[in-house]
């Protein structure tokens, strides 16, 4: 009797932000690696990925994660969507277009809100607003974080660790009901895969609490922080050679490609990148040492270490697709000669 549960998950064809989808396949043997997971199919006409007349799409497994929701005999299988010919990537398959560099290291800081059933953030009153921002960031106590939020973020952390995802940390964020997790990985594709699986795990966990995850970058206008997904990155050259001259050329390339970066950094970012709430305006590009109002923040350690280390692009937002964000960063870096 097959007893191993494989949850095949993939990104659907909705725009501008795809949804995560998943269905279960039973297997009689436990997969040792992703290569042991067969291709599978689904009805693309129900996910905006095909017409009803020719609805088959294929799922190509690309990542295998232990599934601690279901225990020892279960796995989450991250998949790419493939056309009916079994080879061609589906147009919605952004992973297939990623610029991968195993020597590029990425650390994404995923921010999000937890929303109650009434469409308001967790811990907010039924009407009106909670106390203004100030004490919520990294806060403690019922007044600051509400009742079940801590339980959710702790469980999410444990489920992700059990899945082998390299969390670097979690924290309560500036707005009430807003949280962040950080994921680091060596390799752009690996880090982006892990972000999507961590998003999936959070959504699935929150079902049990009748809570929704609001990924939008600015769920509330007014004096409330939006949600970003800061992209910390370093290449081998930036870590080992660096130098001020190279850094300045790199920043010139980022400035030149400003609009291309914004296009890849998530929808509705004009609502969030206003120049307030620790952001630079969407129509400006600048960098600054330790400056949280800059497009790119340069850590003190980077300058002290002769312009070697990592940089933080603060513009990507919480709904951004990490495949597209990491690819854009690497494309711009590739334009700058290293000699
Ligand atoms: P802050 O909130 O101060 O901006 P965080 O601690 O939330 O910073 O996130 C910083 C991120 O930078 C972490 O996720 C970490 O993994 C990442 N990071 C650290 N060193 C490197 C590096 N060399 N290359 C890429 N990312 C890095
Ligand atoms: Mn952070
Ligand atoms: Mn943050
Ligand atoms: Mn940051």
Coordinates of C-alpha atoms and ligand atoms in Angstrom, one line a residue:
X1 CA 0.0 0.0 0.0
X2 CA 1.4 3.4 -1.0
X3 CA 2.0 5.4 2.2
X4 CA 4.3 8.3 1.2
X5 CA 2.4 11.5 0.7
X6 CA 4.0 13.9 -1.9
X7 CA 2.4 17.4 -2.0
X8 CA 3.2 18.7 -5.5
X9 CA 3.1 22.5 -5.4
X10 CA 3.4 25.0 -8.2
X11 CA 2.6 28.6 -9.2
X12 CA -0.5 29.2 -11.2
X13 CA -1.1 31.6 -14.1
X14 CA -2.8 34.5 -12.3
X15 CA -1.2 37.9 -12.9
X16 CA 0.4 40.1 -11.6
X17 CA 0.8 37.7 -8.7
X18 CA 0.6 34.0 -9.1
X19 CA -1.1 31.8 -6.4
X20 CA 0.4 28.7 -5.0
X21 CA -1.5 25.5 -5.8
X22 CA -0.9 21.9 -4.6
X23 CA -2.2 18.4 -4.9
X24 CA -1.3 15.1 -3.2
X25 CA 0.2 12.1 -4.9
X26 CA 0.7 8.8 -3.0
X27 CA 4.0 6.9 -3.6
X28 CA 5.0 3.4 -2.3
X29 CA 8.6 4.4 -1.8
X30 CA 10.1 7.5 -0.2
X31 CA 11.9 9.7 -2.6
X32 CA 15.6 10.1 -1.8
X33 CA 16.0 13.1 -4.0
X34 CA 13.9 15.2 -6.3
X35 CA 15.0 12.9 -9.2
X36 CA 12.9 10.1 -7.6
X37 CA 9.7 12.2 -8.1
X38 CA 8.0 11.6 -11.4
X39 CA 6.5 14.2 -13.6
X40 CA 2.8 14.7 -13.1
X41 CA -0.1 16.7 -14.7
X42 CA -3.0 18.9 -13.8
X43 CA -5.9 20.8 -15.3
X44 CA -4.4 24.0 -16.5
X45 CA -7.8 25.4 -17.5
X46 CA -8.6 25.8 -13.8
X47 CA -5.4 27.7 -13.0
X48 CA -5.3 30.2 -16.0
X49 CA -2.6 28.1 -17.6
X50 CA -4.5 26.4 -20.5
X51 CA -7.8 26.4 -22.4
X52 CA -10.5 23.8 -21.6
X53 CA -10.1 22.2 -25.0
X54 CA -6.5 21.3 -24.3
X55 CA -6.1 21.6 -20.6
X56 CA -3.2 19.3 -19.7
X57 CA -0.1 20.9 -18.2
X58 CA 2.8 19.1 -16.7
X59 CA 4.5 19.4 -13.3
X60 CA 8.3 18.9 -13.3
X61 CA 9.6 18.4 -9.8
X62 CA 12.6 20.7 -9.0
X63 CA 12.8 20.7 -5.2
X64 CA 12.1 18.2 -2.4
X65 CA 11.3 19.3 1.1
X66 CA 10.3 17.2 4.2
X67 CA 6.6 18.0 5.0
X68 CA 6.4 18.3 8.8
X69 CA 2.7 19.1 8.6
X70 CA 2.1 15.4 7.8
X71 CA 5.1 13.9 9.5
X72 CA 7.9 11.5 8.6
X73 CA 6.2 9.9 5.5
X74 CA 5.5 13.1 3.7
X75 CA 7.2 15.6 1.4
X76 CA 6.5 18.9 -0.4
X77 CA 7.6 18.7 -4.0
X78 CA 8.2 22.1 -5.6
X79 CA 7.4 22.0 -9.4
X80 CA 7.8 24.0 -12.5
X81 CA 4.9 24.1 -15.0
X82 CA 5.7 22.6 -18.4
X83 CA 3.7 22.6 -21.7
X84 CA 1.9 19.5 -22.9
X85 CA 4.9 18.6 -25.0
X86 CA 6.6 17.7 -21.7
X87 CA 9.6 19.9 -22.4
X88 CA 8.8 23.6 -23.1
X89 CA 8.4 25.8 -20.0
X90 CA 4.9 27.3 -19.6
X91 CA 4.9 31.1 -20.2
X92 CA 4.0 31.5 -16.5
X93 CA 7.1 29.5 -15.4
X94 CA 9.5 32.3 -14.3
X95 CA 11.8 29.8 -12.6
X96 CA 12.7 28.5 -16.1
X97 CA 14.0 32.0 -16.9
X98 CA 16.1 32.5 -13.8
X99 CA 19.7 33.7 -14.1
X100 CA 21.3 31.2 -11.8
X101 CA 24.7 31.7 -10.2
X102 CA 25.5 29.2 -7.5
X103 CA 28.2 31.6 -6.3
X104 CA 25.8 34.4 -5.7
X105 CA 24.4 34.4 -2.2
X106 CA 21.0 35.9 -1.5
X107 CA 19.2 36.8 1.7
X108 CA 15.5 37.8 1.3
X109 CA 13.6 39.5 4.1
X110 CA 10.0 38.6 3.5
X111 CA 7.5 41.0 5.3
X112 CA 3.8 40.3 5.4
X113 CA 0.6 41.0 7.4
X114 CA -1.6 38.5 9.2
X115 CA -5.2 39.3 8.6
X116 CA -8.3 38.3 10.6
X117 CA -11.5 37.0 9.0
X118 CA -12.9 40.5 9.0
X119 CA -10.3 41.7 6.6
X120 CA -8.3 43.6 9.2
X121 CA -4.8 42.9 10.5
X122 CA -4.4 40.6 13.5
X123 CA -4.6 42.7 16.7
X124 CA -6.5 45.6 15.1
X125 CA -9.8 46.7 16.6
X126 CA -13.1 46.0 14.6
X127 CA -13.3 49.7 13.8
X128 CA -10.7 52.5 13.9
X129 CA -7.0 52.0 14.3
X130 CA -4.7 50.6 17.0
X131 CA -2.1 52.9 18.6
X132 CA 0.3 54.5 16.1
X133 CA 3.4 52.7 15.0
X134 CA 6.3 52.9 17.4
X135 CA 6.4 50.0 19.9
X136 CA 5.4 47.1 17.5
X137 CA 8.7 46.5 15.8
X138 CA 10.5 43.6 17.6
X139 CA 7.8 44.2 20.3
X140 CA 6.6 41.9 23.0
X141 CA 3.4 41.7 25.0
X142 CA -0.3 41.3 24.1
X143 CA -0.7 45.0 23.5
X144 CA 2.0 44.9 20.8
X145 CA 1.7 41.6 19.1
X146 CA -1.8 40.4 19.9
X147 CA -2.8 36.8 20.8
X148 CA -2.0 34.1 18.3
X149 CA 0.6 35.8 16.1
X150 CA 3.5 34.6 18.1
X151 CA 2.3 31.0 17.9
X152 CA 1.9 31.2 14.2
X153 CA 5.3 32.7 13.5
X154 CA 7.0 30.2 15.8
X155 CA 5.3 27.2 14.2
X156 CA 6.1 28.6 10.8
X157 CA 9.8 28.8 11.7
X158 CA 9.8 25.2 13.0
X159 CA 8.0 23.9 9.9
X160 CA 10.4 25.7 7.6
X161 CA 13.4 24.4 9.6
X162 CA 12.0 20.9 9.4
X163 CA 11.7 21.4 5.7
X164 CA 15.4 22.2 5.5
X165 CA 14.9 25.9 4.7
X166 CA 17.6 28.1 5.9
X167 CA 15.8 30.7 8.0
X168 CA 18.1 33.3 9.3
X169 CA 15.6 34.9 11.6
X170 CA 12.1 36.2 12.3
X171 CA 10.8 39.5 13.9
X172 CA 7.7 41.5 14.5
X173 CA 7.6 44.5 12.1
X174 CA 6.8 48.2 12.4
X175 CA 3.1 48.0 11.8
X176 CA 0.8 46.1 14.1
X177 CA 0.1 42.6 12.7
X178 CA 3.1 42.8 10.4
X179 CA 5.9 40.2 10.6
X180 CA 9.1 39.2 8.8
X181 CA 11.2 36.1 8.1
X182 CA 14.6 36.0 6.5
X183 CA 15.9 33.3 4.3
X184 CA 19.5 32.9 3.1
X185 CA 20.8 30.6 0.5
X186 CA 23.8 30.1 -1.7
X187 CA 22.5 30.3 -5.3
X188 CA 19.8 32.5 -6.7
X189 CA 17.4 29.6 -7.7
X190 CA 17.8 27.9 -4.3
X191 CA 17.0 31.0 -2.4
X192 CA 14.0 31.9 -4.5
X193 CA 12.7 28.3 -4.3
X194 CA 13.0 28.4 -0.5
X195 CA 11.0 31.7 -0.4
X196 CA 8.1 30.2 -2.4
X197 CA 8.0 27.1 -0.2
X198 CA 8.2 29.2 3.0
X199 CA 5.3 31.2 1.6
X200 CA 3.3 28.0 0.9
X201 CA 4.0 26.7 4.4
X202 CA 2.8 30.0 6.0
X203 CA -0.4 30.0 4.0
X204 CA -1.2 26.3 4.8
X205 CA -0.4 26.9 8.5
X206 CA -2.7 29.9 8.8
X207 CA -5.7 27.9 7.5
X208 CA -5.9 26.3 10.9
X209 CA -6.3 29.8 12.6
X210 CA -8.8 31.2 10.1
X211 CA -6.1 33.8 9.3
X212 CA -5.0 35.0 5.8
X213 CA -1.6 36.1 4.9
X214 CA -1.7 39.5 3.2
X215 CA 1.3 39.8 1.0
X216 CA 0.3 43.1 -0.7
X217 CA 3.0 45.8 -0.3
X218 CA 0.6 48.5 1.1
X219 CA -2.6 47.1 2.5
X220 CA -3.2 50.4 4.4
X221 CA -2.5 53.9 3.2
X222 CA -1.6 56.4 5.8
X223 CA 1.0 56.3 8.5
X224 CA 1.5 52.5 8.3
X225 CA 4.6 50.8 6.9
X226 CA 4.2 48.8 3.8
X227 CA 5.7 45.4 3.3
X228 CA 9.0 44.8 1.5
X229 CA 11.2 41.9 0.5
X230 CA 14.6 43.4 0.9
X231 CA 17.1 41.6 -1.3
X232 CA 20.6 41.2 0.2
X233 CA 23.0 39.9 -2.3
X234 CA 26.7 39.2 -2.9
X235 CA 28.6 37.7 -5.7
X236 CA 32.0 35.9 -5.4
X237 CA 33.6 39.1 -6.8
X238 CA 31.8 41.4 -4.3
X239 CA 32.8 39.2 -1.4
X240 CA 36.4 38.5 -2.4
X241 CA 37.6 41.4 -4.5
X242 CA 35.2 44.3 -4.2
X243 CA 36.8 47.8 -4.1
X244 CA 35.4 51.3 -4.3
X245 CA 35.9 51.7 -8.0
X246 CA 34.0 48.5 -8.8
X247 CA 31.3 49.4 -6.3
X248 CA 30.7 52.8 -7.9
X249 CA 30.5 51.3 -11.4
X250 CA 28.0 48.8 -10.1
X251 CA 25.8 51.5 -8.6
X252 CA 26.0 53.4 -11.9
X253 CA 24.6 50.2 -13.6
X254 CA 21.8 50.0 -11.0
X255 CA 20.9 53.6 -11.6
X256 CA 20.9 53.1 -15.4
X257 CA 18.6 50.1 -15.0
X258 CA 16.3 51.7 -12.4
X259 CA 13.1 51.2 -14.3
X260 CA 13.9 47.6 -15.2
X261 CA 14.5 46.8 -11.6
X262 CA 11.2 48.4 -10.5
X263 CA 9.4 46.4 -13.1
X264 CA 10.7 43.2 -11.6
X265 CA 10.3 44.1 -8.0
X266 CA 6.5 43.5 -7.4
X267 CA 3.2 45.2 -8.3
X268 CA 1.8 48.4 -6.8
X269 CA 5.3 49.5 -5.5
X270 CA 4.4 53.1 -6.1
X271 CA 2.1 52.9 -3.1
X272 CA 5.0 51.7 -0.9
X273 CA 8.1 53.5 -2.3
X274 CA 7.1 57.0 -1.4
X275 CA 10.2 58.3 0.3
X276 CA 8.5 57.8 3.7
X277 CA 8.4 54.7 6.0
X278 CA 12.0 53.7 5.4
X279 CA 11.8 53.8 1.6
X280 CA 13.2 55.9 -1.3
X281 CA 10.7 57.3 -3.8
X282 CA 10.0 55.0 -6.8
X283 CA 11.3 57.5 -9.3
X284 CA 14.7 58.0 -7.6
X285 CA 17.7 55.9 -7.2
X286 CA 20.4 56.3 -4.6
X287 CA 22.6 54.4 -2.3
X288 CA 23.7 55.2 1.2
X289 CA 25.8 53.8 4.0
X290 CA 23.5 52.4 6.7
X291 CA 20.7 54.5 5.1
X292 CA 17.3 52.9 5.3
X293 CA 15.8 55.7 3.2
X294 CA 18.0 54.7 0.3
X295 CA 17.2 52.4 -2.7
X296 CA 20.4 50.4 -1.8
X297 CA 21.7 50.3 1.7
X298 CA 25.4 49.7 2.0
X299 CA 26.3 48.1 5.3
X300 CA 29.0 49.8 7.4
X301 CA 30.9 46.5 7.3
X302 CA 31.1 46.7 3.5
X303 CA 32.8 50.1 3.5
X304 CA 35.1 49.2 6.4
X305 CA 36.1 46.0 4.6
X306 CA 37.4 47.9 1.5
X307 CA 34.0 47.7 -0.3
X308 CA 33.7 43.9 0.0
X309 CA 30.7 42.0 1.2
X310 CA 27.0 42.2 0.5
X311 CA 24.5 45.0 -0.4
X312 CA 20.9 45.4 0.4
X313 CA 18.4 46.4 -2.4
X314 CA 15.4 47.7 -0.4
X315 CA 13.1 48.2 -3.3
X316 CA 11.7 44.7 -3.9
X317 CA 8.2 44.3 -2.3
X318 CA 6.5 41.6 -0.4
X319 CA 4.5 40.3 -3.4
X320 CA 7.5 40.2 -5.7
X321 CA 8.6 37.1 -7.4
X322 CA 12.1 36.1 -6.0
X323 CA 12.9 34.4 -9.3
X324 CA 12.5 37.7 -11.2
X325 CA 14.1 39.8 -8.4
X326 CA 17.3 37.7 -8.2
X327 CA 17.5 37.5 -12.0
X328 CA 17.3 41.3 -12.4
X329 CA 20.0 41.9 -9.8
X330 CA 22.3 39.4 -11.5
X331 CA 21.6 40.8 -15.0
X332 CA 22.7 44.2 -13.9
X333 CA 25.8 42.9 -12.1
X334 CA 26.7 41.0 -15.3
X335 CA 26.8 44.3 -17.2
X336 CA 29.8 45.6 -15.1
X337 CA 33.2 44.2 -16.0
X338 CA 35.1 42.8 -13.0
X339 CA 38.6 43.7 -14.4
Ligands
LIG1 P1 17.9 44.3 8.3 O1 16.5 44.1 8.9 O2 18.8 45.1 9.2 O3 17.9 44.9 6.9 P2 18.1 41.4 8.4 O4 19.0 40.8 9.4 O5 16.7 41.2 8.5 O6 18.6 42.9 8.1 O7 18.5 40.7 7.0 C1 19.8 40.7 6.5 C2 20.0 39.6 5.5 O8 21.3 39.7 4.9 C3 20.0 38.2 6.2 O9 18.9 37.5 5.7 C4 21.3 37.6 5.7 O10 21.1 36.3 5.4 C5 21.7 38.4 4.5 N1 23.1 38.3 4.3 C6 24.1 38.4 5.2 N2 25.3 38.3 4.6 C7 25.1 38.1 3.2 C8 25.9 37.9 2.1 N3 27.2 37.8 2.2 N4 25.3 37.7 0.9 C9 24.0 37.8 0.8 N5 23.1 38.0 1.8 C10 23.7 38.1 3.1
LIG2 MN1 15.1 42.6 8.4
LIG3 MN1 11.9 44.5 7.8
LIG4 MN1 16.4 45.0 5.4

